[in-house]
Coordinates of C-alpha atoms in Angstrom, one line a residue:
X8 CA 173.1 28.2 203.1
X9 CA 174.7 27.0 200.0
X10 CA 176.0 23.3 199.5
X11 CA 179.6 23.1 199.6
X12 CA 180.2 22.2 195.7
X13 CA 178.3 24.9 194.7
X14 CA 179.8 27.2 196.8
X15 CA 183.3 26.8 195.9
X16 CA 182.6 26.8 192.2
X17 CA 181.7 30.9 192.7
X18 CA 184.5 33.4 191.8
X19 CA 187.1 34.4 194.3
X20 CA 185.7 38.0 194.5
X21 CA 182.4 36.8 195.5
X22 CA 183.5 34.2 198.2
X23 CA 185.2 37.4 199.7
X24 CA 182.2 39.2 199.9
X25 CA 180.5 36.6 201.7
X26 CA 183.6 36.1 204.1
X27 CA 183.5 40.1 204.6
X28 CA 179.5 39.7 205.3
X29 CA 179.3 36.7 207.5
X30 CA 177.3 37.8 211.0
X31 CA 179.5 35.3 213.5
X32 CA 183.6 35.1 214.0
X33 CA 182.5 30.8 214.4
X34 CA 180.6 30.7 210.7
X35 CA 183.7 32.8 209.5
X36 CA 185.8 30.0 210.8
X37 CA 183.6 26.9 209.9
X38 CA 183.6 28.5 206.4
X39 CA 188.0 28.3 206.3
X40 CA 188.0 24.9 207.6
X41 CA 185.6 23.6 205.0
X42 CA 188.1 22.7 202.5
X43 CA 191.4 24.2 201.5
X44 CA 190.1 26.4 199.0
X45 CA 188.0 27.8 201.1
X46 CA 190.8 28.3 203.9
X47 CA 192.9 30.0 201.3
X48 CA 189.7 32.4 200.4
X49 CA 189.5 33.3 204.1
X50 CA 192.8 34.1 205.0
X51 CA 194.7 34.5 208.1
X52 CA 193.9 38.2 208.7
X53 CA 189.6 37.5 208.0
X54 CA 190.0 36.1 211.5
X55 CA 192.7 38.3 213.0
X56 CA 190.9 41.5 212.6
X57 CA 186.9 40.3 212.6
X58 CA 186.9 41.0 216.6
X59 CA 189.3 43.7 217.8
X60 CA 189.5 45.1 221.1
X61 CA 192.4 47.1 222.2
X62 CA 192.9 51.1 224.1
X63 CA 192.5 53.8 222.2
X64 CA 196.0 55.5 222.0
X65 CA 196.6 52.4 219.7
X66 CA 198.1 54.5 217.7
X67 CA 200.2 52.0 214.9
X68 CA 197.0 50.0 214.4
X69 CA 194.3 53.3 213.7
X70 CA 197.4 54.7 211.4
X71 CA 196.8 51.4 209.2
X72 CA 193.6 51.1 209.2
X73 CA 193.1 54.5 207.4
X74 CA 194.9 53.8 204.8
X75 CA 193.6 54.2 201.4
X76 CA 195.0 51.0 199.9
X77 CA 195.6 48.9 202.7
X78 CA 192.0 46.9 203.2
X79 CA 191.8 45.2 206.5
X80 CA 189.7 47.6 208.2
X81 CA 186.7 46.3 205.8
X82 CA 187.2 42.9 207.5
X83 CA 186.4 44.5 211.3
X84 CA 183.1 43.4 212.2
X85 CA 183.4 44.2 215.9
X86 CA 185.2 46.9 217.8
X87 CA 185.9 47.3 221.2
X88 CA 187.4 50.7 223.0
X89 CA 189.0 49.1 226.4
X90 CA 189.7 51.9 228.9
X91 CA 193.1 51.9 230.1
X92 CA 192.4 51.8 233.5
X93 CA 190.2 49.6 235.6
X94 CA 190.0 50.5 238.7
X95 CA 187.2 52.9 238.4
X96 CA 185.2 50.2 236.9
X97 CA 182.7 48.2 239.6
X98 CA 183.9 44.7 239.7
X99 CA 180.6 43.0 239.1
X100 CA 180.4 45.4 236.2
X101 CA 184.0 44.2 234.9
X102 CA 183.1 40.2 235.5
X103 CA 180.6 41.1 232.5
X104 CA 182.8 43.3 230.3
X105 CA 184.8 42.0 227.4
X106 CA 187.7 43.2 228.6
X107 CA 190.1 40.9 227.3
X108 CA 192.4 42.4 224.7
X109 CA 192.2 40.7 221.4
X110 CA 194.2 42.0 218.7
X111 CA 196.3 41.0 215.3
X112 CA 199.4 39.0 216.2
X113 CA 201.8 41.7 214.7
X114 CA 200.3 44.3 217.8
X115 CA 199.7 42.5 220.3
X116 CA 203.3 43.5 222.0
X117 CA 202.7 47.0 221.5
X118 CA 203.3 49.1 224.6
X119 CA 200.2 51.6 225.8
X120 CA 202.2 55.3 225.2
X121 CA 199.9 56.9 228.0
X122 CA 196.9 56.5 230.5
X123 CA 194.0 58.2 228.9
X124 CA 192.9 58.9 232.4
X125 CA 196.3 61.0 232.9
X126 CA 196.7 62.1 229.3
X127 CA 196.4 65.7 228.2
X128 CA 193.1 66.7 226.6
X129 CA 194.8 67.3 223.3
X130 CA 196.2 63.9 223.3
X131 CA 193.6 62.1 223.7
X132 CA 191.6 64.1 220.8
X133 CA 194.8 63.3 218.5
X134 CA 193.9 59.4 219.4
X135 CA 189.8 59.8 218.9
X136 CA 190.8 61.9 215.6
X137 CA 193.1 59.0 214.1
X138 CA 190.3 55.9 215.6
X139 CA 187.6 57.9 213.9
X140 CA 189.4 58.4 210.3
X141 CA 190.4 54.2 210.6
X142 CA 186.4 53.6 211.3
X143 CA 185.0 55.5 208.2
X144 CA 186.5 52.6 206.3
X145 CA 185.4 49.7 208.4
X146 CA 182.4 49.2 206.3
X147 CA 181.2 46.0 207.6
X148 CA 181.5 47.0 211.3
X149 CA 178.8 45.9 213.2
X150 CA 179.4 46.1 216.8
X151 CA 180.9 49.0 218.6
X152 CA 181.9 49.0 222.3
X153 CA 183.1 52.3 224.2
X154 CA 184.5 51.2 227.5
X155 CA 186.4 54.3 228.9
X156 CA 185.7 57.3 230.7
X157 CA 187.3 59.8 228.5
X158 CA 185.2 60.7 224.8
X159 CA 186.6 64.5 223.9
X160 CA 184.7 65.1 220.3
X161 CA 181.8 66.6 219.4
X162 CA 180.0 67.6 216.6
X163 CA 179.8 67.4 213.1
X164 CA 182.7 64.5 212.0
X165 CA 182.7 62.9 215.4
X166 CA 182.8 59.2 216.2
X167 CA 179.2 58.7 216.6
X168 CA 178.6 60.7 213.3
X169 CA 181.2 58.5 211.9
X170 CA 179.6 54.9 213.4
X171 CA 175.9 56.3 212.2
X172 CA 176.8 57.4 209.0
X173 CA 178.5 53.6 208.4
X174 CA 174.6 52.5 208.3
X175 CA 175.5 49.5 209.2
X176 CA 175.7 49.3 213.2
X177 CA 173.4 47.3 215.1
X178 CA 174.8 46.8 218.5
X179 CA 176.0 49.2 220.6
X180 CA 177.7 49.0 224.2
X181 CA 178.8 52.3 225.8
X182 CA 179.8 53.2 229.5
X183 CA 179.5 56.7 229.4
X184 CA 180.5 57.1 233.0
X185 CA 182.8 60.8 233.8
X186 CA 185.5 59.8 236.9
X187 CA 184.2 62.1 239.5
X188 CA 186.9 60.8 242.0
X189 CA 189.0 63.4 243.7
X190 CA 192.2 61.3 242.4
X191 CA 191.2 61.2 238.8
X192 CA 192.1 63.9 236.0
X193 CA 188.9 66.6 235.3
X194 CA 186.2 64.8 232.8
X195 CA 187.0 65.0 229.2
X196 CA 184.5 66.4 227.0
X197 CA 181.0 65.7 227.2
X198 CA 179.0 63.2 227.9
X199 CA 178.0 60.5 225.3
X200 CA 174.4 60.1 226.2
X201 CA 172.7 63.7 225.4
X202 CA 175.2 64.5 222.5
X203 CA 173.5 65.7 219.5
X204 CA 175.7 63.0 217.0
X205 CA 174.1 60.4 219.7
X206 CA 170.9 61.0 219.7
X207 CA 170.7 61.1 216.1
X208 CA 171.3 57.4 215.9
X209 CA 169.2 55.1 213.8
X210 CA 168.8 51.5 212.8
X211 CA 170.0 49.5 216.3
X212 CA 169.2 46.3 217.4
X213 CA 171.0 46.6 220.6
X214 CA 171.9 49.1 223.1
X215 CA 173.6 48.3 226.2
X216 CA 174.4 52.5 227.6
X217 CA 175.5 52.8 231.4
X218 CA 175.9 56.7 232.0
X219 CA 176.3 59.4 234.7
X220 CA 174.9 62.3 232.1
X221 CA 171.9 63.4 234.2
X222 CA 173.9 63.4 237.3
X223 CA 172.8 66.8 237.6
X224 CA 172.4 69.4 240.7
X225 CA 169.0 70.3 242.0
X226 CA 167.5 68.8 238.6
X227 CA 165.1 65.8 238.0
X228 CA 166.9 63.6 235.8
X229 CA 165.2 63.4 232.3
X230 CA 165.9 61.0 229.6
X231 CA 163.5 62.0 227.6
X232 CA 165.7 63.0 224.2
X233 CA 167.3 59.1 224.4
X234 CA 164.0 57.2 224.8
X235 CA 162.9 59.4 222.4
X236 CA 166.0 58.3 219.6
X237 CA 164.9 54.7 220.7
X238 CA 161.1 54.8 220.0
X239 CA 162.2 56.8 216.6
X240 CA 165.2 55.5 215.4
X241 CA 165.3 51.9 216.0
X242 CA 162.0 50.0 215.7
X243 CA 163.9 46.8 215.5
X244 CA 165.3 46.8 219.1
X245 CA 165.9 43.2 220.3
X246 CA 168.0 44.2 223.4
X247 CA 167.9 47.0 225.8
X248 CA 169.7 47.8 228.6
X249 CA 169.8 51.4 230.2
X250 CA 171.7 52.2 233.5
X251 CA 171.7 55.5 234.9
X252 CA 174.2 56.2 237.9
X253 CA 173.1 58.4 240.2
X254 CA 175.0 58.9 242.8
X255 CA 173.3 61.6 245.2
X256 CA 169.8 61.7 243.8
X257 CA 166.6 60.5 245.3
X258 CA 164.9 61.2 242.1
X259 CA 164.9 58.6 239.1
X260 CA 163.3 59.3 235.6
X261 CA 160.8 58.6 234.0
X262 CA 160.1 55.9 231.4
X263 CA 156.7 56.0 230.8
X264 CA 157.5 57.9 227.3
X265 CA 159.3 54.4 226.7
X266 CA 156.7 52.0 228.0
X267 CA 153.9 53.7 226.2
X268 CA 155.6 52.6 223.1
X269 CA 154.3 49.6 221.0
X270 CA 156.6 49.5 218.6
X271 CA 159.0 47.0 219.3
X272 CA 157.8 43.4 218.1
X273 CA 161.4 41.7 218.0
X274 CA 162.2 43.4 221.7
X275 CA 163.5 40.2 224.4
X276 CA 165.6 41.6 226.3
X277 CA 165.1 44.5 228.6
X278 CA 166.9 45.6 231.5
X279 CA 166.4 49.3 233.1
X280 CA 168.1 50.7 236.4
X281 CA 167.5 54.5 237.7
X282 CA 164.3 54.2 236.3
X283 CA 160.5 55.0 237.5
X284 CA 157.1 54.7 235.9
X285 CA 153.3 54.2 236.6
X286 CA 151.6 51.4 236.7
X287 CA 149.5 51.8 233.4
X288 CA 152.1 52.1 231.0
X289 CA 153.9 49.1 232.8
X290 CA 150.8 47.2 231.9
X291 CA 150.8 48.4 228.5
X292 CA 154.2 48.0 227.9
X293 CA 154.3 44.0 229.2
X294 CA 151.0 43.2 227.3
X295 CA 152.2 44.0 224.3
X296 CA 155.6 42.6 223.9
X297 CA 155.2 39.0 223.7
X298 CA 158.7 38.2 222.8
X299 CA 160.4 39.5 226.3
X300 CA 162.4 36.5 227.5
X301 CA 164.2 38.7 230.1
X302 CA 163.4 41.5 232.4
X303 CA 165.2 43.3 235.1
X304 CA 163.1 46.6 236.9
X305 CA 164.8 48.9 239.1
X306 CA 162.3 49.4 242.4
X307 CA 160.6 52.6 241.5
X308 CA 159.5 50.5 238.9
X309 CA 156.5 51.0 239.0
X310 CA 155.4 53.5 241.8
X311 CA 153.4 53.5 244.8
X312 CA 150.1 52.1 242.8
X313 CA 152.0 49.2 242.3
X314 CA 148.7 47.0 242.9
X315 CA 147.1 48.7 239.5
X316 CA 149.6 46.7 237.2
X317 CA 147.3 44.3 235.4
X318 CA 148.6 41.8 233.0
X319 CA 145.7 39.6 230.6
X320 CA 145.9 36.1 230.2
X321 CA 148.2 35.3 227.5
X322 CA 151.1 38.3 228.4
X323 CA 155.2 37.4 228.5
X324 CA 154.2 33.8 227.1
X325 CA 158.1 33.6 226.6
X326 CA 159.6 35.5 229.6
X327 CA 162.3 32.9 231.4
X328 CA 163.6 35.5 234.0
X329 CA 162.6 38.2 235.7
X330 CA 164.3 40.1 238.8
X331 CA 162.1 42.7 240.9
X332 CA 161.2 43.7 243.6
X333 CA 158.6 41.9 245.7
X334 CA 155.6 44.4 245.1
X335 CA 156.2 44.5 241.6
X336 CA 156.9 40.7 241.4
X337 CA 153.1 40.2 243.3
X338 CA 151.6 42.4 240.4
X339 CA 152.8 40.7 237.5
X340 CA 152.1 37.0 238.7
X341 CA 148.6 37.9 239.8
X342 CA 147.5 36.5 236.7
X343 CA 148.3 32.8 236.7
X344 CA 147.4 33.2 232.8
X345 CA 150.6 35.1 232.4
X346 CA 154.2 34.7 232.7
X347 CA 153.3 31.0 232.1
X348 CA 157.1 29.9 230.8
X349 CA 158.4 31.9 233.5
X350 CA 161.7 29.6 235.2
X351 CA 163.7 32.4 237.3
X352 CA 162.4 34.6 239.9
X353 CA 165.1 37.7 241.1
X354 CA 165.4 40.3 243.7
X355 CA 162.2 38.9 245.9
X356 CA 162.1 39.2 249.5
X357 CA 159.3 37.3 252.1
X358 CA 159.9 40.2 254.8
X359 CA 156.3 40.0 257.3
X360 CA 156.6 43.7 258.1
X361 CA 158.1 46.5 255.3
X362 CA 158.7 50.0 256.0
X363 CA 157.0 52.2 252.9
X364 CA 159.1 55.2 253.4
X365 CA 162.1 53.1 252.3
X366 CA 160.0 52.2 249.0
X367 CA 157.9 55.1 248.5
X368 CA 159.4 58.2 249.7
X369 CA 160.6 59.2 246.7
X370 CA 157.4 59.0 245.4
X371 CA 155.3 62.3 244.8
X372 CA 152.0 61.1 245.0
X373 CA 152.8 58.9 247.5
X374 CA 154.5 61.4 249.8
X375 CA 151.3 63.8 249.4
X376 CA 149.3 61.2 250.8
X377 CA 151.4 60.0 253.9
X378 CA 153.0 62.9 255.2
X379 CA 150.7 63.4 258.6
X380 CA 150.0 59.8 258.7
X381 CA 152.5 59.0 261.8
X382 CA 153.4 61.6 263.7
X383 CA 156.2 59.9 264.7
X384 CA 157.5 59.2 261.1
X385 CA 157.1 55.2 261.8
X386 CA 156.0 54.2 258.6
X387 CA 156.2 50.5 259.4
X388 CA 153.6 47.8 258.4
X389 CA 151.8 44.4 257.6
X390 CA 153.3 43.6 254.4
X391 CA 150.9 44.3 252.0
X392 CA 152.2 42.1 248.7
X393 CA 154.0 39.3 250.7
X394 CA 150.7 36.9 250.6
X395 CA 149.8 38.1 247.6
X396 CA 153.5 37.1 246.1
X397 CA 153.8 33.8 248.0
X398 CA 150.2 32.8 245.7
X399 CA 151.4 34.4 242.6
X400 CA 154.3 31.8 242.8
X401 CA 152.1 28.9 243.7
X402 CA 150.0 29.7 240.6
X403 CA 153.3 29.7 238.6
X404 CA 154.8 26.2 238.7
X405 CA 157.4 26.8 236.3
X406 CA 159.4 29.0 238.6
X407 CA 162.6 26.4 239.3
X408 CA 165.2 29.5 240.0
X409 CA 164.6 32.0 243.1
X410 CA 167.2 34.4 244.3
X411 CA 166.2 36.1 247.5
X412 CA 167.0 39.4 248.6
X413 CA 167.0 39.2 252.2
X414 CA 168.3 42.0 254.7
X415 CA 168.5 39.7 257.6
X416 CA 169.8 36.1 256.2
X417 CA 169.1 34.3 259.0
X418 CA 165.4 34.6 259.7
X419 CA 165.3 34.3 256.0
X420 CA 166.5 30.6 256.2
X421 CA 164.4 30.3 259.6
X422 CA 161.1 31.0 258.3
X423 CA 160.7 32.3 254.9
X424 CA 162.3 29.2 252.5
X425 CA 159.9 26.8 254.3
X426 CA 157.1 29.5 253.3
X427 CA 158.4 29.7 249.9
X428 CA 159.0 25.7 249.7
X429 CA 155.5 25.0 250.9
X430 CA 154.3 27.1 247.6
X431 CA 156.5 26.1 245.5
X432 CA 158.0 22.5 245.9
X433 CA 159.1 22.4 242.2
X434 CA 162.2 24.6 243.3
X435 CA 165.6 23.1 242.3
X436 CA 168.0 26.3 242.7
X437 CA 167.8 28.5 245.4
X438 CA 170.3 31.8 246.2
X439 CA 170.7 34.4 248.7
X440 CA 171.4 37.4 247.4
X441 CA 172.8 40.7 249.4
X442 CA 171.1 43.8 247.1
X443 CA 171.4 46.9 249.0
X444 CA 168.4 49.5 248.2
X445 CA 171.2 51.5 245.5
X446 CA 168.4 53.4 243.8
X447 CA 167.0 54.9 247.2
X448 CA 170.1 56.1 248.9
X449 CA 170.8 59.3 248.9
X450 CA 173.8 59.9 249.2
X451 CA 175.9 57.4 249.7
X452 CA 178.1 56.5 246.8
X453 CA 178.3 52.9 247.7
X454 CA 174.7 52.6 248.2
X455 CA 174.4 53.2 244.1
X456 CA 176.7 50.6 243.0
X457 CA 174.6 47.6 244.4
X458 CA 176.3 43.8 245.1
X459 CA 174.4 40.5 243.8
X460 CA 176.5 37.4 244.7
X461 CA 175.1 33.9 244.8
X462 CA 175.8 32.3 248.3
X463 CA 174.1 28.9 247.8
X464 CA 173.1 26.7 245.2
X465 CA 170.8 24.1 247.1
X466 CA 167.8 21.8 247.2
X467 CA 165.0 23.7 249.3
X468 CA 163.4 22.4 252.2
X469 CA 160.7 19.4 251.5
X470 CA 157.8 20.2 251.5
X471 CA 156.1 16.8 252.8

């Protein structure tokens, strides 16, 4: 960082260059209210078009920004695509969406000409057309979020051939998610997720992608070309979060390809949904990421051997919170050696019996090995992780943070919190949480798009 007298002794043309460069809209603005030199170096529009988010048929703004001589779109360093409509959009998913317009003060009266969920096709490749001719001179963009349903263009010249070819984007956020509602307009162009321009991406940091691309009849769903971009192309991933909506399949896919991969020492963040895998490369996978701070696995993760996930001493030294489900969660904090820093405990339940067909169903090799073993179908039982869960979090004193994920809340606050405060006495926030089983439903759309809501914020029982 350089001392403020040197700094302002550098030429104009240089202090632009590190205005144009700087990483965070707050250091951009604690550079302009340094002194008034520098405030007159960063000007007014360094600030007004760093972070943009605004709808695509934007029209005035993309015009602009593509021209030759006018150089504001080198100062965009973040650029968000709102969709125009939000009612499609799941409202726990919107609570944690930018979605708040932020533009320049000379558009932000600017009237929306049409819905993009209502606009003709050609329309709405007019609007992508101008947006991607404005972003092949944003040359310090760094963050790109597509928020909308609609994404018409494919090929060579497209968006996400444009946003690669800038070399310089490291965080991308995409809802790749087609309206499939009877009262919205047919899908427009392809999906995002399995483009070819896509998945020739290279150099992220972050990926946050929510998509309905393998949403696909009578098939398996197979991510196997975008973990394969992710292990190839970006072996400086800090942050990953992968949703797959599914809305009638019993089938997830599988991320073993991903978890087998070593290659991602700066990796902290990882969040999957939709997902399933075995239990050896989810051992692998955990072992050898040290930096993880924060985790979040779906429930086929991992499958019916959940009791084979071993973790040495020493693995996750700096996870803070992970959400699971209970047989998963009795795995990974067998080892009191591991997960030692670990503060929040997610998506747990203390249920005494648990029916397997509800977790395990899905599961090949579990379904080949129980399909005559009740001829009634009553696959009911003894829990077999509950004790083994309830010890993992006695051997873990840093837990402070449990959310429960109860089905029936009231013998939950009977029984089971005076279990779990007799184990763990250090608790100092506890939640209820209703999570309905989204990734083993069927068919039921509601079942998919699963509800987390905090219900109480208390001191647990005491444990004298």
């Amino acid at each position: 960082m350089f001392a403020l007298p040197k700094l302002v002794a550098l030429p104009p043309e240089t202090l632009e260059v590190i205005a144009c460069n700087s990483d965070c809209r707050k250091d951009l603005l604690s550079l302009a209210l340094s002194c008034r030199y520098l405030y007159s170096v960063v000007s007014h529009p360094h600030l007004q078009y760093y972070d943009i988010r605004c709808r695509l048929d934007l029209t005035a703004l993309w015009t602009r920004l593509s021209h030759p001589e006018d150089g504001y779109a080198g100062l965009i360093h973040s650029l968000t695509i709102l969709p125009n409509d939000f009612w499609h959009i799941d409202s726990i998913l919107r609570d944690s969406l930018p979605l708040e317009e932020r533009l320049p003060e000379e558009y932000q009266e600017y009237t929306p000409l049409e819905k993009v969920r209502s606009a003709a096709i050609d329309r709405v490749m007019e609007w992508e057309e101008q947006l991607n001719i404005a972003l092949k001179r944003m040359k310090n963009l760094r963050q790109f979020r597509w928020l909308h349903s609609a994404c018409v263009v494919e090929g060579e010249g497209d968006l996400w051939s444009t946003l690669n070819s800038l070399g310089t984007i490291h965080d991308l956020h995409i809802l790749d998610i087609h309206i499939r509602d009877i009262r919205a307009a047919p899908s427009l162009g392809s999906h995002i997720a399995t483009s070819s321009s896509f998945l020739s991406f290279r150099g992220l940091s972050s990926l946050d992608l929510r998509t309905d691309a393998y949403e696909l009849d009578n098939e398996t769903p197979d991510a196997t070309a975008l973990l394969r971009m992710l292990i190839s192309n970006c072996p400086e991933l800090e942050r990953l979060c992968l949703h797959l909506v599914l809305y009638t399949h019993i089938d997830t896919a599988s991320a073993d390809i991903l978890l087998r991969h070593e290659g991602w020492p700066n990796l902290r963040f990882l969040h999957l949904d939709n997902f399933n895998c075995t239990s050896s490369a989810l051992s692998l996978f955990l072992a050898s990421h040290a930096l993880l701070e924060d985790i979040c696995l779906p429930p086929m993760m991992p499958r019916c051997k959940w009791a084979e996930v071993v973790l040495p001493d020493g693995a996750l030294p700096n996870l803070h919170k992970l959400e699971c489900r209970s047989h998963t969660g009795a795995a990974m904090l067998k080892n009191p050696g591991a997960l030692t820093k670990l503060r929040e405990l997610r998506g747990i339940d203390l249920h005494d019996e648990v029916d397997l067909d509800v977790y395990f169903s899905w599961d090949d090799e579990w379904w080949e090995e129980h399909e005559y073993d009740s001829p009634d179908g009553e696959t009911v039982m003894v829990s077999p992780w509950k004790e083994q869960l309830l010890e993992g979090i006695r051997n873990h004193p840093s837990i402070t943070s449990v959310w429960l994920d109860p089905h029936d809340r009231d013998v939950a606050a009977s029984s089971h919190l005076l279990e779990l405060a007799a184990v763990a006495p250090q608790i100092n926030q506890l939640a209820f949480g209703i999570r309905l089983p989204a990734s083993i439903a069927v068919s039921s759309y509601y079942l998919r798009h699963s509800v987390y809501r905090k219900l109480i914020d208390s001191q647990p029982p005491n444990s004298k």
